[in-house]
């Protein structure tokens, strides 16, 4: 993989992955809530089968960007956007793109675990069943595989019929990840997935993220600098709706090119 | 004004630089002021009033069925009367009090009540041989059984008369039930087929044989005559077929009385009304009330839920929707009689009249759907309760966290799938809350029903063995209307009063049972999904 760094527009930095290594590409993307600008003129490429972290102060737009990647903003009528986002070279806003299909390919895990009020099994099978009737054996197999991939199988295999709400917070978050994996996404978006969890559960989720990148492209939004440094391969620093600096995590944390980045990182890590 | 220095407030106050503020908290041990007492007081008052209401209804209503002793009162002029004391009051013009006795015997005395000044009473006895007869006409008889004469001229006198009477009453009751079955279950469908001109020859033959059977049974009813004598000495010949029940209350032990009370309550619940709704039971009214409320719930649920889904999930949340929402909430406050008028105009005359000209032309000018009936009453009440269901469902929908919706969408669900598989199932308890409120309102409504389908007397319940089994066009009886009718249209309200209390109690119990059913269902639905309460 060729990694080049260059400065395109003033202070904005971006890494250019070759198109073959790029999973998601954001081009000149901007987004407004009503007349309030949340993101402006963003361009970046997310590499395939790597963990990319978005960091930045509260309100910088990193969650907004994440939610733009699977068009969750569609529900909000006040949102207007410009620019484009491409998944494997395909414009996600194109009329040929079915939004439900996009979201199946780009799964998302939220900050607070949100299992449905159903059994553990039904939660994992939820997305599968949306795609039509499948033989029960096949569903069983996928459920087991997904729970194993999310490192939850051993804890819940004896109580798949129990309510998902009876699990602990950390288990619920891994269940939600399993639920997302079950539909076979290419990209997994994680919106501060460990911030509502205790340190042990948090570490388990991080370990899971590292394991998943062999098959998935992961995008992680986090407030936790150490977490970003521990799990991500690339890090993008956003501030005030703009991409400030984007580069390999090691470089960005040890040797940021811009003073704004350094201030943020050291201020938070001190 | 410092309090003890151990409170956290004071610890803070001693911090350097912080202005000293004395805590005024904690004067009363648990921080309760007069508000706690006021709140607790109003709860206690409400509960007490509720208990009073139920207690009054229960005592007055259920007490009626207790076979109380009959007093034989001897007055100072030697005259005797037999009756049950009802109440006492001061004499109108002089010192002293008088007591009201329910003496029955309307056919002998013209009235069933007698006021007696207490000072005129010489003695009160409870002789065991006093009988109380419940009759189809003229109400109760209280007095003595002299003899029982059979149609063949056999005459039983004295001690032999009472056991014979009980035995023949049992035979009579059996025959009556068979006749009732013929009249209410076998005959009506056949009659309707024949009158409608659709009957096959077999059905005509069946009708003829059923009618013959009925005539034969009626002819075979025991033709005994009771010779009765009031304690005042007047005689009466009473055909046995008119007698519903015979008791010797003064001769009954507590257990016997309890059994008799249970039978009385059961007859009240299971039989139809008699004597222009002033006696007998209320079974058709119970059935009508429950059926109407159930139909109403079936009608109101889908409409209310769909409307709420549209308002909350589909429509663009603009000014128009805000006005629609305000309108819906205000509809809940429209007086129910207005809905009755609407139902009469639109459902009964409009739609019903149209249906009659289209599908039931053969039976015009007598209306089929063009008159009040079960269907129109349920629809009118569904309309009346629609705002309640919409508001409750909307609130339920609004309480589903955005994270659940986004979770479903993020798995590739369409908006319809998100609604159908995640949001609506989670809203079910809220919908049931709406139904509970709707039932509570609808079951107690009387005014609109009087316009759109309730009947003073419709002893045949609207469900029977005749196709289509559920007769939506029929008029029906309703407990609330039954109370109104017997309380204001009877000839002697004082005599019907206990039954009115009993009916009122029953109406409350019916609503309670309907609500409890919905509440348990809601509880079950909440419990099924897990332990985390989110709504």
CSV table of C-alpha atoms in Angstrom, one decimal, chain B residues 305-317 321 325 329 390-391 393-400 405 415 419 423 427:
chain,number,residue,atom,x,y,z
B,305,UNK,CA,-53.0,3.0,15.9
B,306,UNK,CA,-52.8,3.8,12.2
B,307,UNK,CA,-53.7,7.4,12.9
B,308,UNK,CA,-51.1,7.7,15.6
B,309,UNK,CA,-48.4,6.1,13.3
B,310,UNK,CA,-49.3,8.6,10.6
B,311,UNK,CA,-49.2,11.6,12.9
B,312,UNK,CA,-46.0,10.5,14.6
B,313,UNK,CA,-44.0,8.6,12.0
B,314,UNK,CA,-45.1,9.4,8.5
B,315,UNK,CA,-46.4,13.0,8.3
B,316,UNK,CA,-44.1,15.9,7.9
B,317,UNK,CA,-44.0,17.6,11.4
B,321,UNK,CA,-49.9,18.3,11.8
B,325,UNK,CA,-52.9,17.0,16.8
B,329,UNK,CA,-56.9,16.1,21.6
B,390,UNK,CA,-54.5,8.1,19.3
B,391,UNK,CA,-53.1,10.1,22.1
B,393,UNK,CA,-50.3,5.4,21.1
B,394,UNK,CA,-48.6,8.6,20.0
B,395,UNK,CA,-47.1,9.1,23.4
B,396,UNK,CA,-46.0,5.4,23.3
B,397,UNK,CA,-44.4,6.0,19.9
B,398,UNK,CA,-42.7,9.1,21.1
B,399,UNK,CA,-41.2,7.3,24.0
B,400,UNK,CA,-39.4,4.6,21.9
B,405,UNK,CA,-35.1,3.0,15.6
B,415,UNK,CA,-38.9,2.4,7.6
B,419,UNK,CA,-42.0,0.3,12.5
B,423,UNK,CA,-41.3,0.2,17.1
B,427,UNK,CA,-45.5,0.4,21.6
